[in-house]
CSV table of C-alpha atoms in Angstrom, one decimal:
chain,number,residue,atom,x,y,z
A,10,UNK,CA,28.8,95.2,104.1
A,11,UNK,CA,29.6,97.5,101.1
A,12,UNK,CA,29.6,97.6,97.4
A,13,UNK,CA,30.0,100.1,94.6
A,14,UNK,CA,28.5,100.0,91.4
A,15,UNK,CA,28.9,102.7,88.8
A,16,UNK,CA,28.7,106.1,90.9
A,17,UNK,CA,26.0,104.5,93.5
A,18,UNK,CA,27.7,103.2,97.0
A,19,UNK,CA,25.7,99.9,98.3
A,20,UNK,CA,25.2,98.9,101.6
A,21,UNK,CA,23.6,96.6,103.7
A,22,UNK,CA,22.1,98.2,107.0
A,23,UNK,CA,19.4,97.1,109.5
A,24,UNK,CA,17.0,100.3,109.6
A,25,UNK,CA,13.9,100.8,111.9
A,26,UNK,CA,10.7,100.8,109.9
A,27,UNK,CA,9.7,104.1,111.2
A,28,UNK,CA,12.7,105.5,109.4
A,29,UNK,CA,11.4,104.4,105.9
A,30,UNK,CA,8.9,105.9,103.7
A,31,UNK,CA,6.9,104.3,100.7
A,32,UNK,CA,7.6,105.9,97.4
A,33,UNK,CA,4.6,108.3,96.1
A,34,UNK,CA,5.7,107.2,92.5
A,35,UNK,CA,5.8,103.3,93.2
A,36,UNK,CA,4.5,101.9,89.7
A,37,UNK,CA,2.5,99.2,91.4
A,38,UNK,CA,-0.7,100.5,92.8
A,39,UNK,CA,-2.8,97.6,93.4
A,40,UNK,CA,-1.5,94.9,96.3
A,41,UNK,CA,-3.5,91.8,96.6
A,42,UNK,CA,-4.8,91.3,100.2
A,43,UNK,CA,-4.5,87.6,100.3
A,44,UNK,CA,-1.3,87.6,99.1
A,45,UNK,CA,0.0,90.6,101.5
A,46,UNK,CA,-1.5,88.2,104.6
A,47,UNK,CA,0.4,84.8,103.3
A,48,UNK,CA,3.5,87.1,103.2
A,49,UNK,CA,2.8,88.4,106.9
A,50,UNK,CA,2.1,85.0,108.2
A,51,UNK,CA,5.4,83.9,106.4
A,52,UNK,CA,7.7,86.9,107.9
A,53,UNK,CA,6.1,85.9,111.3
A,54,UNK,CA,7.5,82.5,111.3
A,55,UNK,CA,10.9,82.9,109.4
A,56,UNK,CA,11.7,86.9,109.4
A,57,UNK,CA,12.5,88.8,106.1
A,58,UNK,CA,14.6,86.7,104.0
A,59,UNK,CA,14.8,89.2,101.2
A,60,UNK,CA,15.7,92.8,102.3
A,61,UNK,CA,14.0,95.9,101.2
A,62,UNK,CA,15.7,98.5,98.8
A,63,UNK,CA,16.1,102.2,100.4
A,64,UNK,CA,17.9,105.2,99.7
A,65,UNK,CA,18.3,108.4,101.5
A,66,UNK,CA,16.5,111.5,101.0
A,67,UNK,CA,17.0,114.8,102.8
A,68,UNK,CA,14.6,116.9,104.1
A,69,UNK,CA,11.8,114.2,104.5
A,70,UNK,CA,9.9,113.3,107.5
A,71,UNK,CA,11.7,109.7,107.2
A,72,UNK,CA,15.6,109.9,106.4
A,73,UNK,CA,15.1,106.9,104.0
A,74,UNK,CA,12.7,106.0,100.9
A,75,UNK,CA,11.8,102.8,99.4
A,76,UNK,CA,13.1,101.9,96.1
A,77,UNK,CA,11.7,98.3,95.8
A,78,UNK,CA,10.0,95.9,98.6
A,79,UNK,CA,7.1,98.0,99.6
A,80,UNK,CA,5.0,95.2,99.9
A,81,UNK,CA,7.5,93.4,102.1
A,82,UNK,CA,7.8,96.9,104.1
A,83,UNK,CA,4.1,96.8,104.6
A,84,UNK,CA,4.2,93.1,105.8
A,85,UNK,CA,6.9,93.9,108.1
A,86,UNK,CA,4.6,96.5,109.8
A,87,UNK,CA,1.5,94.1,110.0
A,88,UNK,CA,4.1,91.2,111.5
A,89,UNK,CA,5.0,93.7,114.1
A,90,UNK,CA,8.6,94.0,113.5
A,91,UNK,CA,10.4,97.2,114.6
A,92,UNK,CA,14.0,96.7,112.6
A,93,UNK,CA,14.5,95.0,109.2
A,94,UNK,CA,17.3,94.5,107.0
A,95,UNK,CA,17.7,96.8,103.9
A,96,UNK,CA,20.0,97.1,100.8
A,97,UNK,CA,20.9,101.1,101.0
A,98,UNK,CA,21.7,102.6,97.6
A,99,UNK,CA,23.5,105.7,98.0
A,100,UNK,CA,23.6,108.5,95.0
A,101,UNK,CA,21.0,107.1,93.1
A,102,UNK,CA,19.1,109.7,91.0
A,103,UNK,CA,15.4,110.1,90.7
A,104,UNK,CA,15.4,108.3,87.3
A,105,UNK,CA,17.9,105.6,88.5
A,106,UNK,CA,15.5,104.8,91.7
A,107,UNK,CA,12.3,104.6,89.5
A,108,UNK,CA,14.0,102.3,87.0
A,109,UNK,CA,15.1,100.0,90.1
A,110,UNK,CA,11.4,100.1,91.1
A,111,UNK,CA,10.1,98.9,87.9
A,112,UNK,CA,12.5,96.3,87.6
A,113,UNK,CA,11.9,95.0,91.0
A,114,UNK,CA,7.9,94.8,90.2
A,115,UNK,CA,7.6,94.2,86.6
A,116,UNK,CA,7.9,90.4,85.9
A,117,UNK,CA,6.0,89.9,89.3
A,118,UNK,CA,2.6,88.4,88.8
A,119,UNK,CA,0.6,90.8,91.1
A,120,UNK,CA,1.9,93.9,89.0
A,121,UNK,CA,-1.4,94.6,86.7
A,122,UNK,CA,-0.9,95.0,82.8
A,123,UNK,CA,-1.9,98.8,83.2
A,124,UNK,CA,0.3,99.6,85.7
A,125,UNK,CA,3.2,98.0,83.9
A,126,UNK,CA,1.8,100.2,80.8
A,127,UNK,CA,2.1,103.0,83.1
A,128,UNK,CA,5.5,102.7,84.3
A,129,UNK,CA,6.7,102.5,81.0
A,130,UNK,CA,5.0,105.5,79.7
A,131,UNK,CA,6.9,107.7,82.6
A,132,UNK,CA,9.9,106.6,81.3
A,133,UNK,CA,8.9,107.1,77.8
A,134,UNK,CA,7.8,110.9,79.0
A,135,UNK,CA,11.5,111.1,80.8
A,136,UNK,CA,12.9,110.5,77.0
A,137,UNK,CA,13.5,106.6,77.1
A,138,UNK,CA,12.7,104.9,73.5
A,139,UNK,CA,10.8,102.0,73.3
A,140,UNK,CA,14.1,100.1,72.4
A,141,UNK,CA,15.8,101.3,75.4
A,142,UNK,CA,13.2,100.4,77.9
A,143,UNK,CA,12.8,97.0,76.2
A,144,UNK,CA,16.5,96.3,76.6
A,145,UNK,CA,16.4,97.5,79.9
A,146,UNK,CA,13.9,95.1,81.2
A,147,UNK,CA,14.7,92.1,79.2
A,148,UNK,CA,11.3,92.9,77.0
A,149,UNK,CA,10.6,93.0,73.4
A,150,UNK,CA,10.2,96.6,72.0
A,151,UNK,CA,6.9,94.8,70.6
A,152,UNK,CA,6.0,94.3,74.2
A,153,UNK,CA,6.8,97.9,75.3
A,154,UNK,CA,4.7,99.4,72.0
A,155,UNK,CA,1.7,96.9,72.7
A,156,UNK,CA,1.7,98.0,76.6
A,157,UNK,CA,1.9,101.7,75.9
A,158,UNK,CA,-1.0,101.3,73.2
A,159,UNK,CA,-3.5,100.4,76.0
A,160,UNK,CA,-3.0,103.4,78.0
A,161,UNK,CA,-5.5,105.3,75.4
A,162,UNK,CA,-8.3,103.0,77.0
A,163,UNK,CA,-11.0,104.5,78.6
A,164,UNK,CA,-10.9,103.8,82.6
A,165,UNK,CA,-13.9,101.4,82.5
A,166,UNK,CA,-12.1,99.1,80.0
A,167,UNK,CA,-8.8,99.6,82.0
A,168,UNK,CA,-10.5,98.4,85.3
A,169,UNK,CA,-11.6,95.4,83.2
A,170,UNK,CA,-8.2,94.6,81.8
A,171,UNK,CA,-6.8,95.0,85.6
A,172,UNK,CA,-9.3,92.6,86.9
A,173,UNK,CA,-8.6,89.9,84.3
A,174,UNK,CA,-11.3,90.1,82.7
A,175,UNK,CA,-10.1,91.0,79.1
A,176,UNK,CA,-6.5,90.0,78.2
A,177,UNK,CA,-3.6,92.0,77.1
A,178,UNK,CA,-3.9,91.3,73.4
A,179,UNK,CA,-7.4,91.6,73.0
A,180,UNK,CA,-7.2,94.9,74.9
A,181,UNK,CA,-4.6,96.5,72.7
A,182,UNK,CA,-7.1,96.0,69.9
A,183,UNK,CA,-9.6,97.6,71.6
A,184,UNK,CA,-7.7,100.6,72.6
A,185,UNK,CA,-7.4,101.1,68.9
A,186,UNK,CA,-11.5,102.1,68.8
A,187,UNK,CA,-13.0,105.5,70.0
A,188,UNK,CA,-14.2,105.2,73.4
A,189,UNK,CA,-17.6,104.7,72.4
A,190,UNK,CA,-16.7,101.6,70.4
A,191,UNK,CA,-14.3,100.7,73.2
A,192,UNK,CA,-17.1,100.0,75.5
A,193,UNK,CA,-19.4,98.4,73.3
A,194,UNK,CA,-16.2,95.8,72.3
A,195,UNK,CA,-15.5,95.0,75.8
A,196,UNK,CA,-18.9,94.6,77.2
A,197,UNK,CA,-19.7,92.3,74.3
A,198,UNK,CA,-16.9,90.2,75.1
A,199,UNK,CA,-17.5,90.0,78.7
A,200,UNK,CA,-21.0,89.0,78.2
A,201,UNK,CA,-20.1,86.7,76.1
A,202,UNK,CA,-21.1,87.4,72.9
A,203,UNK,CA,-17.8,85.3,71.2
A,204,UNK,CA,-16.9,82.3,70.9
A,205,UNK,CA,-13.2,83.1,71.6
A,206,UNK,CA,-10.8,85.9,72.2
A,207,UNK,CA,-9.9,85.6,68.2
A,208,UNK,CA,-13.6,86.3,67.4
A,209,UNK,CA,-13.5,89.0,69.4
A,210,UNK,CA,-10.2,90.6,68.1
A,211,UNK,CA,-12.0,90.2,64.7
A,212,UNK,CA,-14.9,92.1,65.8
A,213,UNK,CA,-12.8,95.2,67.2
A,214,UNK,CA,-10.8,95.2,63.9
A,215,UNK,CA,-14.2,95.3,62.0
A,216,UNK,CA,-15.2,98.3,64.2
A,217,UNK,CA,-11.9,99.8,63.6
A,218,UNK,CA,-12.6,99.4,59.8
A,219,UNK,CA,-16.0,100.9,60.3
A,220,UNK,CA,-14.6,104.1,61.8
A,221,UNK,CA,-12.2,104.6,59.0
A,222,UNK,CA,-15.0,105.1,56.6
A,223,UNK,CA,-16.7,108.6,56.2
A,224,UNK,CA,-20.3,107.2,56.2
A,225,UNK,CA,-22.0,103.7,56.4
A,226,UNK,CA,-25.4,105.4,55.4
A,227,UNK,CA,-24.0,107.1,52.2
A,228,UNK,CA,-22.7,103.9,50.7
A,229,UNK,CA,-24.2,103.5,47.2
A,230,UNK,CA,-26.5,100.6,46.7
A,231,UNK,CA,-25.4,98.0,44.1
A,232,UNK,CA,-26.3,98.1,40.7
A,233,UNK,CA,-28.4,95.4,38.8
A,234,UNK,CA,-24.9,93.5,37.6
A,235,UNK,CA,-23.2,94.0,40.7
A,236,UNK,CA,-26.4,92.3,42.8
A,237,UNK,CA,-26.1,89.2,40.0
A,238,UNK,CA,-22.4,88.8,40.8
A,239,UNK,CA,-22.8,88.7,44.3
A,240,UNK,CA,-25.6,86.3,44.1
A,241,UNK,CA,-23.8,83.8,41.4
A,242,UNK,CA,-20.6,84.0,44.2
A,243,UNK,CA,-22.6,83.4,47.0
A,244,UNK,CA,-24.3,80.4,45.5
A,245,UNK,CA,-20.6,79.0,44.5
A,246,UNK,CA,-19.3,79.1,47.9
A,247,UNK,CA,-22.0,77.9,49.5
A,248,UNK,CA,-22.2,75.1,47.1
A,249,UNK,CA,-18.5,74.2,47.7
A,250,UNK,CA,-18.7,74.8,51.6
A,251,UNK,CA,-21.6,72.1,51.5
A,252,UNK,CA,-19.6,69.7,50.0
A,253,UNK,CA,-17.1,70.3,52.6
A,254,UNK,CA,-19.8,69.6,54.9
A,255,UNK,CA,-21.5,66.6,53.0
A,256,UNK,CA,-18.2,64.5,52.0
A,257,UNK,CA,-15.2,65.6,53.6
A,258,UNK,CA,-16.3,65.8,57.2
A,259,UNK,CA,-18.0,62.3,57.4
A,260,UNK,CA,-14.5,61.1,56.2
A,261,UNK,CA,-12.3,62.4,58.6
A,262,UNK,CA,-15.0,61.2,61.1
A,263,UNK,CA,-14.6,58.0,60.0
A,264,UNK,CA,-10.9,58.3,60.0
A,265,UNK,CA,-10.5,59.4,63.7
A,266,UNK,CA,-12.7,56.5,64.8
A,267,UNK,CA,-10.2,54.2,63.6
A,268,UNK,CA,-7.2,52.9,65.4
A,269,UNK,CA,-3.6,54.4,65.0
A,270,UNK,CA,-2.2,50.2,64.4
A,271,UNK,CA,-5.3,49.5,61.9
A,272,UNK,CA,-4.3,52.4,59.8
A,273,UNK,CA,-0.8,51.5,59.7
A,274,UNK,CA,-1.6,47.9,58.3
A,275,UNK,CA,-4.5,49.4,56.1
A,276,UNK,CA,-2.3,52.5,54.5
A,277,UNK,CA,0.8,50.8,54.4
A,278,UNK,CA,3.1,52.6,52.0
A,279,UNK,CA,0.9,55.2,51.7
A,280,UNK,CA,0.4,56.3,55.3
A,281,UNK,CA,3.4,59.2,54.7
A,282,UNK,CA,1.7,60.6,52.2
A,283,UNK,CA,-2.0,60.8,53.5
A,284,UNK,CA,-0.3,62.1,56.5
A,285,UNK,CA,1.5,64.9,54.3
A,286,UNK,CA,-2.3,65.6,52.5
A,287,UNK,CA,-4.0,65.9,56.0
A,288,UNK,CA,-1.3,67.9,57.5
A,289,UNK,CA,-1.9,70.5,54.3
A,290,UNK,CA,-5.6,70.3,54.9
A,291,UNK,CA,-5.0,71.2,58.5
A,292,UNK,CA,-3.4,74.1,57.6
A,293,UNK,CA,-5.6,75.2,55.2
A,294,UNK,CA,-8.1,74.7,57.5
A,295,UNK,CA,-7.1,77.2,60.1
A,296,UNK,CA,-6.4,79.7,57.5
A,297,UNK,CA,-10.4,79.4,56.4
A,298,UNK,CA,-11.4,79.6,59.6
A,299,UNK,CA,-9.3,82.5,60.5
A,300,UNK,CA,-10.3,84.3,57.3
A,301,UNK,CA,-14.1,83.6,57.9
A,302,UNK,CA,-13.5,84.5,61.7
A,303,UNK,CA,-12.2,88.0,60.1
A,304,UNK,CA,-15.6,88.3,58.0
A,305,UNK,CA,-17.6,87.5,60.8
A,306,UNK,CA,-16.2,90.1,62.7
A,307,UNK,CA,-16.6,92.5,60.0
A,308,UNK,CA,-20.2,91.5,59.6
A,309,UNK,CA,-21.0,92.1,63.1
A,310,UNK,CA,-19.3,95.6,63.4
A,311,UNK,CA,-21.6,96.4,60.3
A,312,UNK,CA,-24.6,95.5,62.0
A,313,UNK,CA,-23.5,97.3,65.1
A,314,UNK,CA,-22.8,100.4,63.0
A,315,UNK,CA,-25.7,100.3,61.3
A,316,UNK,CA,-27.8,99.9,64.3
A,317,UNK,CA,-26.2,102.8,65.9
A,318,UNK,CA,-26.7,104.9,62.9
A,319,UNK,CA,-30.3,104.2,62.7
A,320,UNK,CA,-30.4,105.2,66.4
A,321,UNK,CA,-29.1,108.5,65.6
A,322,UNK,CA,-31.5,108.9,62.7
A,323,UNK,CA,-34.5,108.2,64.9
A,324,UNK,CA,-33.3,110.7,67.3
A,325,UNK,CA,-32.7,113.4,64.6
A,326,UNK,CA,-36.0,113.0,63.2
A,327,UNK,CA,-37.4,112.9,66.6
A,328,UNK,CA,-36.2,116.7,67.2
A,329,UNK,CA,-37.0,117.6,63.9
A,330,UNK,CA,-40.5,116.3,64.6
A,331,UNK,CA,-40.7,118.4,67.9
A,332,UNK,CA,-39.3,121.5,66.2
A,333,UNK,CA,-42.3,121.6,63.8
A,334,UNK,CA,-44.9,120.9,66.3
A,335,UNK,CA,-47.1,124.2,66.8
A,336,UNK,CA,-46.8,126.2,70.1
A,337,UNK,CA,-49.4,125.2,72.3
A,338,UNK,CA,-52.3,127.8,72.6
A,339,UNK,CA,-51.8,130.0,75.4
A,340,UNK,CA,-54.9,130.1,78.1
A,341,UNK,CA,-56.8,133.4,77.8
A,342,UNK,CA,-55.8,135.7,81.0
A,343,UNK,CA,-59.0,135.5,83.4
A,344,UNK,CA,-61.3,138.3,83.1
A,345,UNK,CA,-61.5,140.6,86.2
A,346,UNK,CA,-65.1,140.0,87.8
A,347,UNK,CA,-67.6,142.3,87.3
A,348,UNK,CA,-68.2,144.7,90.3
A,349,UNK,CA,-71.2,143.8,92.3
A,350,UNK,CA,-74.4,146.1,91.7
A,351,UNK,CA,-75.2,148.1,95.1
A,352,UNK,CA,-78.3,145.6,95.9
A,353,UNK,CA,-76.1,142.6,95.5
A,354,UNK,CA,-73.3,144.3,98.0
A,355,UNK,CA,-76.1,144.8,100.1
A,356,UNK,CA,-77.1,141.3,100.3
A,357,UNK,CA,-73.8,140.2,100.3
A,358,UNK,CA,-73.2,141.8,103.6
A,359,UNK,CA,-76.3,140.5,104.9
A,360,UNK,CA,-74.5,137.4,105.2
A,361,UNK,CA,-75.2,134.0,104.1
A,362,UNK,CA,-78.8,133.4,105.5
A,363,UNK,CA,-79.8,135.9,103.1
A,364,UNK,CA,-81.4,133.9,100.1
A,365,UNK,CA,-82.1,135.4,96.8
A,366,UNK,CA,-85.9,135.3,95.4
A,367,UNK,CA,-86.7,132.6,93.9
A,368,UNK,CA,-86.9,132.6,89.7
A,369,UNK,CA,-89.9,131.7,88.3
A,370,UNK,CA,-89.8,128.7,85.9
A,371,UNK,CA,-90.4,128.2,82.5
A,372,UNK,CA,-93.7,126.4,83.5
A,373,UNK,CA,-94.8,128.4,86.0
A,374,UNK,CA,-98.3,130.3,84.5
A,375,UNK,CA,-98.3,133.8,84.2
A,376,UNK,CA,-100.8,135.9,86.9
A,377,UNK,CA,-104.1,136.1,85.9
A,378,UNK,CA,-105.2,140.1,85.9
A,379,UNK,CA,-108.4,141.1,87.8
A,380,UNK,CA,-110.9,143.2,85.8
A,381,UNK,CA,-111.5,146.6,87.4
A,382,UNK,CA,-114.7,146.4,90.0
A,383,UNK,CA,-117.2,148.8,87.8
A,384,UNK,CA,-116.7,146.5,84.9
A,385,UNK,CA,-117.3,143.2,86.6
A,386,UNK,CA,-120.6,144.8,88.0
A,387,UNK,CA,-121.7,145.4,84.5
A,388,UNK,CA,-120.9,142.1,83.3
A,389,UNK,CA,-122.9,140.6,85.9
A,390,UNK,CA,-126.0,142.4,85.0
């Protein structure tokens, strides 16, 4: 069977697996082993139901290169098939073949987010605008822009995204940060520091806010008037939120404990009005929750930034202290030993058995001088 689309001729043929080579520019790099094994078992039982897509190549080892269906091609090899059905596209340019391969994979669950982003980036590098890419693959322009925005992620965070530890929306917010803050936001989210993905996004946005400031440590201290104003605002807000906790929450808890049929009787004609009131309240609560969550993100980001600044100050102080330390006194060079006297040399030659003369101790008494013999006789007479 032969078809013609635009300038490309399409033909359905049977090809030897050995005649087909995978595309080195394949946008999808990750293949699930479990899913691959399932497909292999299915092919063993039912054969290949959907043909692979190939194009002819000149001067290559294999005369055909895959455009789409590498996973099927791998499973056919594992299943021991020698010949498989193929859709042969003749006249396709490198760019057209690449677009076809992206179209084949872009909506598959096993194509990772970062692989998808990389595929769009290749097309952008070839001159495609995000709007054109979006139209080609049935996506919104925002979707394409956000995927392209993930390419600034550092490799460790990209891996977390590919493994599903971080979802695409949060990943985009993290991608807007400096590499060091990317790791801070990613690790804190992965270890469970936030109640929700939304809280993590607000934290990342808070870090971005901190990055845009020139210096946190150089901020001016508030004046006495500003401090007093902040104190009054805090007391007022806490008082109002306290009333919500004391009055409104118990009322709502009592309300949700009632049965719908009882409320229908109790409220009667006032039911629609009360429903509108609670609906408005729900909307305002959602807005207030989002606002407080953003505030908490900024607060956490400030704490993180100040902690980092404090560590930097400590390191700087330690460096300065090291430079001010006086140099340790150098040990004096050992003086050469005095040359032994001639007698000492002789004693040394005599060997270890020669003992030096014993020195008189301090307690030893001096020897008594003997008187001359004549004087001693005279004294005796």
